[in-house]
Structures are given as C-alpha cells and as structure tokens.
Coordinates of C-alpha atoms in Angstrom, one line a residue:
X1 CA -14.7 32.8 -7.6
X2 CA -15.8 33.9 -4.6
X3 CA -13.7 34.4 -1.2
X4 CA -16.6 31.7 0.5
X5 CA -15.2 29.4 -2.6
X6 CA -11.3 29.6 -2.3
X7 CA -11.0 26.9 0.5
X8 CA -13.1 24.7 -1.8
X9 CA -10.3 21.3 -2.7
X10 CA -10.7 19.1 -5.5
X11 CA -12.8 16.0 -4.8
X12 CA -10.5 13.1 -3.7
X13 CA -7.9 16.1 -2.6
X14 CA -7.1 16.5 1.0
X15 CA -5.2 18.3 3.9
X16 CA -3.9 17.0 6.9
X17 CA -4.2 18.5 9.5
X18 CA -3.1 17.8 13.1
X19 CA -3.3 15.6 14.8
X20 CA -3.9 13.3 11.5
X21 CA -0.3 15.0 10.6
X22 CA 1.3 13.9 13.7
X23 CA 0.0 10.2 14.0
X24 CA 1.0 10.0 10.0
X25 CA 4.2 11.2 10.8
X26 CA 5.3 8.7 13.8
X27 CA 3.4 5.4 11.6
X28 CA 5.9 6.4 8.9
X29 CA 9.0 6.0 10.5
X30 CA 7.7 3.2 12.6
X31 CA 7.1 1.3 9.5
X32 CA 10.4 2.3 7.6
X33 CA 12.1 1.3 10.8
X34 CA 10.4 -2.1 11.1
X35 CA 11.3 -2.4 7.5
X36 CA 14.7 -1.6 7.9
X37 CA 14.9 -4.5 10.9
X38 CA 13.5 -6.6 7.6
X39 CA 16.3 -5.3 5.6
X40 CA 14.5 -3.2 3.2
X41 CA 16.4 -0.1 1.4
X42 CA 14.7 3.2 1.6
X43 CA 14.2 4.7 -2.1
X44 CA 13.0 8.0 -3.2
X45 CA 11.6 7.7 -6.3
X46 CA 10.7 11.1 -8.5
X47 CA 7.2 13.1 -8.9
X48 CA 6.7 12.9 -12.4
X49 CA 8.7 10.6 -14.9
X50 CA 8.2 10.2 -18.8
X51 CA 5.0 8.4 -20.0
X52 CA 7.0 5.6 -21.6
X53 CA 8.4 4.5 -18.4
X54 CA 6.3 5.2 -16.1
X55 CA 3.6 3.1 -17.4
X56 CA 5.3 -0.2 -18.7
X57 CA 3.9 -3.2 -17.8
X58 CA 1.1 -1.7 -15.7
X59 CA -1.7 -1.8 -17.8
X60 CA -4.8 0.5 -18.9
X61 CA -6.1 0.8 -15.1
X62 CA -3.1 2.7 -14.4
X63 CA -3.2 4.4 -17.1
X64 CA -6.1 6.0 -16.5
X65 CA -5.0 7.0 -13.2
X66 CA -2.2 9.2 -14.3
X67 CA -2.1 12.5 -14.3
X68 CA -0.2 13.8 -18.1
X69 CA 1.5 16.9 -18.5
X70 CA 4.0 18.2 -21.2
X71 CA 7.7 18.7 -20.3
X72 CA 8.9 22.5 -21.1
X73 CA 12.2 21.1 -21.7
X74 CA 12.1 18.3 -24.3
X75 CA 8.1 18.4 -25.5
X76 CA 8.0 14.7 -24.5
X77 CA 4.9 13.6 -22.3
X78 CA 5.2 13.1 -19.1
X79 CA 2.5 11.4 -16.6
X80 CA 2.8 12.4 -12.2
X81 CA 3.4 9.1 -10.6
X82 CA 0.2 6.9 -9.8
X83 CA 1.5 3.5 -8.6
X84 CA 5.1 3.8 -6.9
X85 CA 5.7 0.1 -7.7
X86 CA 6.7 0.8 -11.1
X87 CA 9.0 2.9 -10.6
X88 CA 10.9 0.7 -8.1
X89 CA 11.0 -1.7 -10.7
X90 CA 12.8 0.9 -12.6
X91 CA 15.9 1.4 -9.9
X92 CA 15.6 -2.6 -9.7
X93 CA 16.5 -2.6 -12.8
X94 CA 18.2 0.2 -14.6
X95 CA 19.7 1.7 -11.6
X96 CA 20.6 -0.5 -9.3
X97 CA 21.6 -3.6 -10.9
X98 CA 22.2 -5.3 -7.7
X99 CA 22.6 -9.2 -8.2
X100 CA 20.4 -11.7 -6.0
X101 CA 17.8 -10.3 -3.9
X102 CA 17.3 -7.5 -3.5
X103 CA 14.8 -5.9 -0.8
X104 CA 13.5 -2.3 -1.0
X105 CA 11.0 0.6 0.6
X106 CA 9.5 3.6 0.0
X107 CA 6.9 6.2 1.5
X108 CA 6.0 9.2 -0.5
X109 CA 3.2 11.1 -2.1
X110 CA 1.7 10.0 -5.1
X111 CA -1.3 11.6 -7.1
X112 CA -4.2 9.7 -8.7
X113 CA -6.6 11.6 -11.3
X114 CA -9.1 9.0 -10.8
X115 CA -9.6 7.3 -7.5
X116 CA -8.4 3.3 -7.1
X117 CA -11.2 1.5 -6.6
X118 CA -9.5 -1.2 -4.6
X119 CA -8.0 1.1 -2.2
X120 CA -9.5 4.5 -2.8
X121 CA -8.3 8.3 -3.0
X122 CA -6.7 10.0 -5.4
X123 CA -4.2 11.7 -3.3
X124 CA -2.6 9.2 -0.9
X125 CA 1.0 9.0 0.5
X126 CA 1.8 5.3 -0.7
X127 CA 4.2 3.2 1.7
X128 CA 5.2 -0.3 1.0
X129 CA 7.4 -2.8 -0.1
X130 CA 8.9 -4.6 -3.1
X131 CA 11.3 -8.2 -3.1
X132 CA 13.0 -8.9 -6.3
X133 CA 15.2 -11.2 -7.5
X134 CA 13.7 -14.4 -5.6
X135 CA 10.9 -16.3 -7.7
X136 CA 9.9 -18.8 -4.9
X137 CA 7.5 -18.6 -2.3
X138 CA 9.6 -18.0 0.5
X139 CA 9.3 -14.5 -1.0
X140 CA 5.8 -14.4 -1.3
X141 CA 5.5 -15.7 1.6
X142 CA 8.3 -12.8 3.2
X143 CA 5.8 -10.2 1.6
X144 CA 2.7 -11.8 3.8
X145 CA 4.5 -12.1 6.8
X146 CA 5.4 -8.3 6.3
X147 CA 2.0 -7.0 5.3
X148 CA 0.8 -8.3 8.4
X149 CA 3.3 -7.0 10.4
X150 CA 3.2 -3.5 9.1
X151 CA -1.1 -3.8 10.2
X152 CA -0.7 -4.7 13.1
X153 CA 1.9 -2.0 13.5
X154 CA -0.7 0.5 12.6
X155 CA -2.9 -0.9 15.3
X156 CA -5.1 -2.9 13.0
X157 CA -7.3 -5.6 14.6
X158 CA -9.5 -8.5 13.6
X159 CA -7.3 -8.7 9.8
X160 CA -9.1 -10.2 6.9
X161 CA -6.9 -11.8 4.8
X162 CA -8.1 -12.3 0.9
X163 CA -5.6 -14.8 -1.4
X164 CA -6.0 -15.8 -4.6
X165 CA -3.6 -16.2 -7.9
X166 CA -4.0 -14.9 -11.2
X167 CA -2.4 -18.0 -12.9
X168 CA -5.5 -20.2 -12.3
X169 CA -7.3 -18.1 -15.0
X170 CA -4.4 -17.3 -16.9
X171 CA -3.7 -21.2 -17.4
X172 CA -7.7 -22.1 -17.8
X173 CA -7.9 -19.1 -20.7
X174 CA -4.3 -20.5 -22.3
X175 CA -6.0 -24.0 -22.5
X176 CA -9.2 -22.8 -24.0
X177 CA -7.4 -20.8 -26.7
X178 CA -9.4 -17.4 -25.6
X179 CA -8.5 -14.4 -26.9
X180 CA -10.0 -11.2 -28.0
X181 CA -13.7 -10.3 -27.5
X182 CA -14.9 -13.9 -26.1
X183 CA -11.8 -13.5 -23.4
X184 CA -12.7 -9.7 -22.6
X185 CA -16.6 -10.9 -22.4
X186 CA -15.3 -13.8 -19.9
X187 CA -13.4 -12.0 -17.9
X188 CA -15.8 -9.1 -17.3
X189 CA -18.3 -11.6 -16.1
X190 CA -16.0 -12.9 -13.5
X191 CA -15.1 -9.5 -12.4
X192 CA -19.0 -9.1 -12.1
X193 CA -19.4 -12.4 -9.8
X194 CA -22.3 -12.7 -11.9
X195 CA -23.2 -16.6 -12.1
X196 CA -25.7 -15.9 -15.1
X197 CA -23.9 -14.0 -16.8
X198 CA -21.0 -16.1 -16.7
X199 CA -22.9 -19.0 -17.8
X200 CA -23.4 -17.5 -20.6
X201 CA -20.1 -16.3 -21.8
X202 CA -18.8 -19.8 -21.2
X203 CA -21.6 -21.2 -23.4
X204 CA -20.8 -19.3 -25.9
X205 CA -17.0 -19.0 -26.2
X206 CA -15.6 -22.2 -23.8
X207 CA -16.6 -25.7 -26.4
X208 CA -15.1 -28.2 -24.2
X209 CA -17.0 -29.2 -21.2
X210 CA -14.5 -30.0 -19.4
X211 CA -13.0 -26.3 -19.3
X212 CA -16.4 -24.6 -19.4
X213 CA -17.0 -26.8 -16.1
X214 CA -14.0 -25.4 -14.6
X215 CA -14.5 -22.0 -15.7
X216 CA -18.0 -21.9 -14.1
X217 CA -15.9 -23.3 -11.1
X218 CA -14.0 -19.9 -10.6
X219 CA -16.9 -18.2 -10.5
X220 CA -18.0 -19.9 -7.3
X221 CA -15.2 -20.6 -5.3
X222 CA -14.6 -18.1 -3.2
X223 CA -14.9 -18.2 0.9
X224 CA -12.8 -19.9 3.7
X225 CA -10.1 -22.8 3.1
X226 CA -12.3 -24.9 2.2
X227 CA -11.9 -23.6 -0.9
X228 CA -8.9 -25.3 -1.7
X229 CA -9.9 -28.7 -1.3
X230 CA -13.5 -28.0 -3.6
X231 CA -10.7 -26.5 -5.7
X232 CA -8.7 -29.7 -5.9
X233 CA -11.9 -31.5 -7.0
X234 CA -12.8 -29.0 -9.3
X235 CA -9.7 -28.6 -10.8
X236 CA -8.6 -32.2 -11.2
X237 CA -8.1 -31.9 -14.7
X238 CA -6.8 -28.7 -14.9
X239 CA -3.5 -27.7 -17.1
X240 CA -0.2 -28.4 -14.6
X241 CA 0.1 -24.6 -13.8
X242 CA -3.4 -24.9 -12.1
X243 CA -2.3 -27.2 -9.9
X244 CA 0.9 -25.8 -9.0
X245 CA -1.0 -22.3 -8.2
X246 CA -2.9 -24.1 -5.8
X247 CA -0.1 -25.9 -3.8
X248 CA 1.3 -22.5 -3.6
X249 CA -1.9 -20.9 -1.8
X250 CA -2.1 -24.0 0.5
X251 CA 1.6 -23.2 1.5
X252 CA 0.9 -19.5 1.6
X253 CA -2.5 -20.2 4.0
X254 CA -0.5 -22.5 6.3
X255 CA 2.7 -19.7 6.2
X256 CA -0.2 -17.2 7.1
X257 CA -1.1 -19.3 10.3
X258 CA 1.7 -20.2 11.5
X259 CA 3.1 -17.3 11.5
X260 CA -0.6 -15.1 12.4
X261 CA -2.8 -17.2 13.7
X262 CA -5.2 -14.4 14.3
X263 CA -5.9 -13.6 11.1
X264 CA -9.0 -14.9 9.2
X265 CA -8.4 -16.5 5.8
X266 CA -10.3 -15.7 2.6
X267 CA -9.9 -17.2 -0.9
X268 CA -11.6 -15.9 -4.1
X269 CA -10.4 -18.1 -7.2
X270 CA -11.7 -15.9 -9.4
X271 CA -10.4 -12.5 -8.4
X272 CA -8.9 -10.7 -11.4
X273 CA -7.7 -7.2 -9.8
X274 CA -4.3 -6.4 -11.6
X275 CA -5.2 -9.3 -14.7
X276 CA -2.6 -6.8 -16.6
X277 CA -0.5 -6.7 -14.1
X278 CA 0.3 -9.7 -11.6
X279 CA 1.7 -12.9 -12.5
X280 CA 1.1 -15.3 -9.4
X281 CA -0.3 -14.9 -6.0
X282 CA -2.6 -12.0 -5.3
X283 CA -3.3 -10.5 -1.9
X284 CA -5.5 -8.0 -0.1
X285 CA -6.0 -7.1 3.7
X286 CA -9.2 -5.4 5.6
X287 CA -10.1 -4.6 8.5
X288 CA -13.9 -3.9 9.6
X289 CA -15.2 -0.3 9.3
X290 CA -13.2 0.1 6.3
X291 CA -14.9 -0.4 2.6
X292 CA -11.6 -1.1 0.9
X293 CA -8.3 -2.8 1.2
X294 CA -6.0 -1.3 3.9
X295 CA -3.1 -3.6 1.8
X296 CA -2.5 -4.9 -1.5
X297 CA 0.2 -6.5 -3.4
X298 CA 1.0 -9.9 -4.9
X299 CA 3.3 -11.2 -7.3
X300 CA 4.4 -9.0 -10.6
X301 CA 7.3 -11.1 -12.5
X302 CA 9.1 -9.3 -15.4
X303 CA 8.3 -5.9 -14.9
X304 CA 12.0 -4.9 -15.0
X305 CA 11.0 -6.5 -18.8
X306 CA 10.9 -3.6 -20.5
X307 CA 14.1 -2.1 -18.8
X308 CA 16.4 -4.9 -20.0
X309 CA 16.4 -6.2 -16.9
X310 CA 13.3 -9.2 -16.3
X311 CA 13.4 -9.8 -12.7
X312 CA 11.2 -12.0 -10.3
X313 CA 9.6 -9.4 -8.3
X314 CA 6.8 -9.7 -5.3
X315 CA 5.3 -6.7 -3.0
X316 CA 2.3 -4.5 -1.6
X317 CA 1.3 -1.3 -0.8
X318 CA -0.8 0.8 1.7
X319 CA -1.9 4.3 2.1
X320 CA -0.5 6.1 5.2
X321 CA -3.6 8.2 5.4
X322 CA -5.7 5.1 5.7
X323 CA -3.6 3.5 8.2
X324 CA -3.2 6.4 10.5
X325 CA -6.9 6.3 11.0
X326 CA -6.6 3.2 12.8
X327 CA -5.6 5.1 15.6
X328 CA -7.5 8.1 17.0
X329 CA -5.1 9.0 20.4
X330 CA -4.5 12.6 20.4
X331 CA -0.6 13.4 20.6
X332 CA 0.4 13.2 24.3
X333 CA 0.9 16.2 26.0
X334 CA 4.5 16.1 27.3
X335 CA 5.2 19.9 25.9
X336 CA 7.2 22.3 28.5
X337 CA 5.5 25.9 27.9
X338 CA 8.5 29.2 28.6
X339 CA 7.2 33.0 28.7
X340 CA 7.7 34.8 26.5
X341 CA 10.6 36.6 27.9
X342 CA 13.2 36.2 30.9
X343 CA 17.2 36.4 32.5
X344 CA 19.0 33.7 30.4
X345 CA 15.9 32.3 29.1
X346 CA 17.0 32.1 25.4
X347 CA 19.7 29.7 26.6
X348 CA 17.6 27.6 28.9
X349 CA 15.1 27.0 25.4
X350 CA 18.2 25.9 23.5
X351 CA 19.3 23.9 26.4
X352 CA 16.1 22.1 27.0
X353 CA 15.5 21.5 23.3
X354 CA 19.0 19.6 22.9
X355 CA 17.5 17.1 25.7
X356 CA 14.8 15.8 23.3
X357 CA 12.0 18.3 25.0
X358 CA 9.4 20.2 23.2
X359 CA 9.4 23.6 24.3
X360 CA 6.4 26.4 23.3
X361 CA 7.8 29.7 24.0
X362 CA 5.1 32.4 24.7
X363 CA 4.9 35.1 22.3
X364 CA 4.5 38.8 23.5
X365 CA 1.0 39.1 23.7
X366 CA -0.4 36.1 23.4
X367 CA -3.4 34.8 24.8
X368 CA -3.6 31.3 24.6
X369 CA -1.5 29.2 27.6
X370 CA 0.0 25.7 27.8
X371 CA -3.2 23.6 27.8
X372 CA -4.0 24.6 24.0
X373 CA -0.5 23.9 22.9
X374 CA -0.4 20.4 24.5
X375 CA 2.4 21.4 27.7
X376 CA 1.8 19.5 31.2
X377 CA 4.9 21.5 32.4
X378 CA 6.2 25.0 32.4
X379 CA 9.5 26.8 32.6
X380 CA 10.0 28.8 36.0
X381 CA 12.9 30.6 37.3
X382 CA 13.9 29.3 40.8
X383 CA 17.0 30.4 42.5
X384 CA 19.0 31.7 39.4
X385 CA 18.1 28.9 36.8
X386 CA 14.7 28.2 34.9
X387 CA 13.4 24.9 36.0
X388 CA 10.6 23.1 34.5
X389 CA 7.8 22.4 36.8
X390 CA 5.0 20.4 36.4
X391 CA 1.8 22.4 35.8

C-alpha cells in the first residue's frame, strides 16, 4: 500500500469531522433529553454480543448485516451489533424484568457489513426508542407522536409520513393456507410493486377468488387516506384480523393529525419491510432531499420470546449522522481566545472555564489567531486582572 492509499476508508465507512461532530453532539443530548421529559431510560447496550442472541427474532435481513467474529475466550461466535433494538429486547427481558411498561433509550454506534437499504450506511450511530409492556395503540400511537417529535427536533420540515401493518398480509396468507415457495414467490412480487407479476403469482398459488381479489388489492393500495376507505371496500370480506388492522391505522392517522397536523400522510398496504420481524403497525418518515427513511420502527411483539420473557414491544430508530445533516449552521463563535502566556493567566483560564466559557489558549508560536478557532472575544490584562473583551 501506498502512503497516497493509507487515508483510503472502507466504502460505507466514515469520519466525522467538525462541524458534523459538533452538531451530532448537541442533537444527541437534545434528543435523550427530550426523551427523558417522555420518560425514557438511557441504556448502553454492548459492541458485540454472541450470535445466538444477538440475532433472535430478527430474521435473515439482519443477519446478513452482521459482522461475525470468533471469541478468543470461549471459541463461540460472536456477531458486532447491527440493529440495537434487539438487544434492548434483551435488557427488557432478561435484565431488567421490570413489570408493566416499561419505556427505554439508547444512542450508540452500531456497525453494518452491508448497508440497510431502508435507511442506508453501514456505519451509523443509531438513536431511538423502544415501549414494552403495553400491546394497545396508545403505545403505538406514543411511538408516532415521539418520532415526530424527535424530527422536528432535528429541524426536519415538510415530514412524510408512511403507515402501514404487516397483519393485513399476514392474515390474507393465513387464510389462503400459503406457505413455502408459492408464499416466498407472492411476497417477492409485492415487494416488487409489480402488478404483472403479482398477477401471476396469485393465479397460480391463491384458488379462491375471493382472496386472490384481495391479494391483488394490496398490491395497489397505496397513496393518501383514501386508502383506507378503498381498503374497507376491498377488504370487506377479509379474515377479522384484517379488519381490526385497519381500524388501528384509521386511529393511528387521526392520532397523527391531531397531534401534527403538518405532516402529510402516506399508506402502502402492501409494504413488507421487516415481514420477519414486525407484528402490527409499520412506520417510516422522510423528508425531501433525502432517498431513504430519516425514521423507522413499528410494532415487534414477542421478541423477548426467545429470552423467556414474550413481551408487547413497539419502537423506531434513526441515524444521528442523517439527522444532523438537517442542519448546516456552523457552531457559533462565542470562544474567548488568551495568549499564550501572562501574570496570573493560568488562573484566569481555570476561572473562566468554571463559568461555562470556552477558552483557546495560544500556544508559543502559533500562528493562527481567534477567527480560525471560532473566538469573538479575547483575554486582556487591564488594571491587574485579565478581562475578556470583545474582539
């Protein structure tokens, strides 16, 4: 490798630098603050956890994700966290073992080896969310309100809010007796919002017409909230659970609005992100100029399964890279600049610094001044003490 080379970063790998580092920096403890005023519990959760644990419940998707190393210590496998919600299912569960509700929060680094294509990188610091213990939609609903909240918090504008639940297609496939190849055919055609192909999956695996019709259905109902009443139609003789999935995202959408009026509805039926994964209501928020989903979540009951501990369990997630691009303000410049050297000086720093101030003490030599380290005000000495005074 060449010296030209060394600065070279995997792809999906990146630095922060200021003042990304700074604006990061302030979002994240605004946002564990706001949580906290919510009632959310900070967590911590570890790096790298073993394999069997780290990827219950979740699926291939996450799977695939994870980055797998050996442990030195026992020879068991061990995978660098992906995802952080599973491992706050974990505490939850095993941990904790709190009774009723219980409301937690997290912020911290997680590593991806392939990118998530719902809400890309491979290297983000993941903050969010997670409610368990409360299987009604006042949580869900909680979890919206909160989402939005944490946007607009960011200084998001114009949000785009996507619904949808995962039970509409879970009842439809129940009902249908799917399984196997002819459900994995199915759902790759939805996933594909391809209306042929779909058409042709449900011909050949879907025998009553009345299903079929309905399947075809989730194909195309997707858009404002007018969706839910077509879906009423469409859905008139669906299983109970389909029904039931729909009251909840009518009471979700009016939720939304009353609560955010602002924000622009969106309903896709037929969404399957997280099929392995979620067990109701789905969500995702965007914002224009940005490709992918700023937040995600939904509901993810029984997760704690596989802990001895099944719990309801709703939340999201963002990345704290994405959402400190929101905002492009530099960091103010509110800096006081001291020489280098001076009568009592050393004191004066320490003094000043105990007030709150930033202080950027010269260093013998150097050449740069107070403008490149962001100081409107300087340190002088004036009649036996060191003053600052506005540059």
């Amino acid at each position: 490798m060449t010296i030209a080379d060394r600065w070279l970063l995997p792809d999906g790998m990146d630095e922060v630098l200021p003042p990304q580092a700074s604006r990061m920096e302030e979002l994240r403890r605004a946002l564990l603050d706001l949580y906290h005023r919510w009632g959310y519990d900070q967590v911590m959760p570890p790096t790298a956890e073993f394999l069997d644990s780290l990827l219950t419940g979740t699926g291939s998707d996450l799977a695939l994700q994870t980055f797998k190393l050996t442990d030195q210590l026992t020879g068991r496998m061990m995978g660098v966290s992906a995802d952080v919600t599973p491992q706050v299912a974990r505490m939850d569960a095993h941990s904790l073992k709190r009774q009723g509700p219980v409301r937690l929060c997290y912020c911290t680094n997680v590593l991806r080896a392939t990118a998530d294509q719902h809400q890309g990188g491979r290297s983000p610091v993941q903050v969010g969310v997670e409610l368990f213990g409360h299987a009604g939609l006042e949580a869900d609903l909680e979890i919206l309100h909160l989402a939005l909240a944490s946007l607009s918090e960011s200084g998001a504008e114009e949000i785009h809010l996507a619904l949808g639940h995962i039970g509409i297609y879970r009842s439809l496939v129940q009902a249908a007796g799917l399984e196997g190849d002819a459900e994995r055919a199915l759902f790759e055609a939805l996933e594909l919002k391809s209306p042929g192909e779909l058409a042709e999956r449900v011909a050949e695996s879907v025998a009553d017409p009345v299903l079929a019709e309905m399947f075809l259905a989730l194909g195309r109902l997707h858009g404002g909230a007018e969706v839910l009443e077509e879906a009423r139609e469409a859905f008139a003789e669906a299983p109970a659970p389909v029904g039931a999935a729909l009251e909840q995202l009518r009471a979700l959408h009016q939720g939304v609005l009353k609560g955010h009026p602002e924000v622009e509805p969106y309903f896709d039926l037929g969404e399957l992100r997280g099929y392995a994964y979620h067990t109701g209501m789905m969500f995702a928020a965007y914002v224009p100029g940005y490709g992918q989903a700023l937040a995600k979540g939904g509901r993810y009951d029984d997760t704690g399964r596989a802990f001895g501990r099944a719990r309801p369990a709703t939340g999201f997630s963002m990345d704290l890279k994405q959402l400190a691009s929101l905002s492009l303000a530099e960091p103010p410049c509110d800096g006081i600049w001291a020489p280098a050297e001076g009568e009592g000086l050393h004191e004066a720093v320490i003094a000043w610094r105990a007030k709150g101030e930033r202080v950027v003490q010269a260093l013998p030599g150097q050449r740069t001044g107070p403008v490149e380290h962001r100081c409107d005000r300087e340190l002088v000495f004036i009649n036996g003490h060191w003053e600052a005074v506005a540059l």
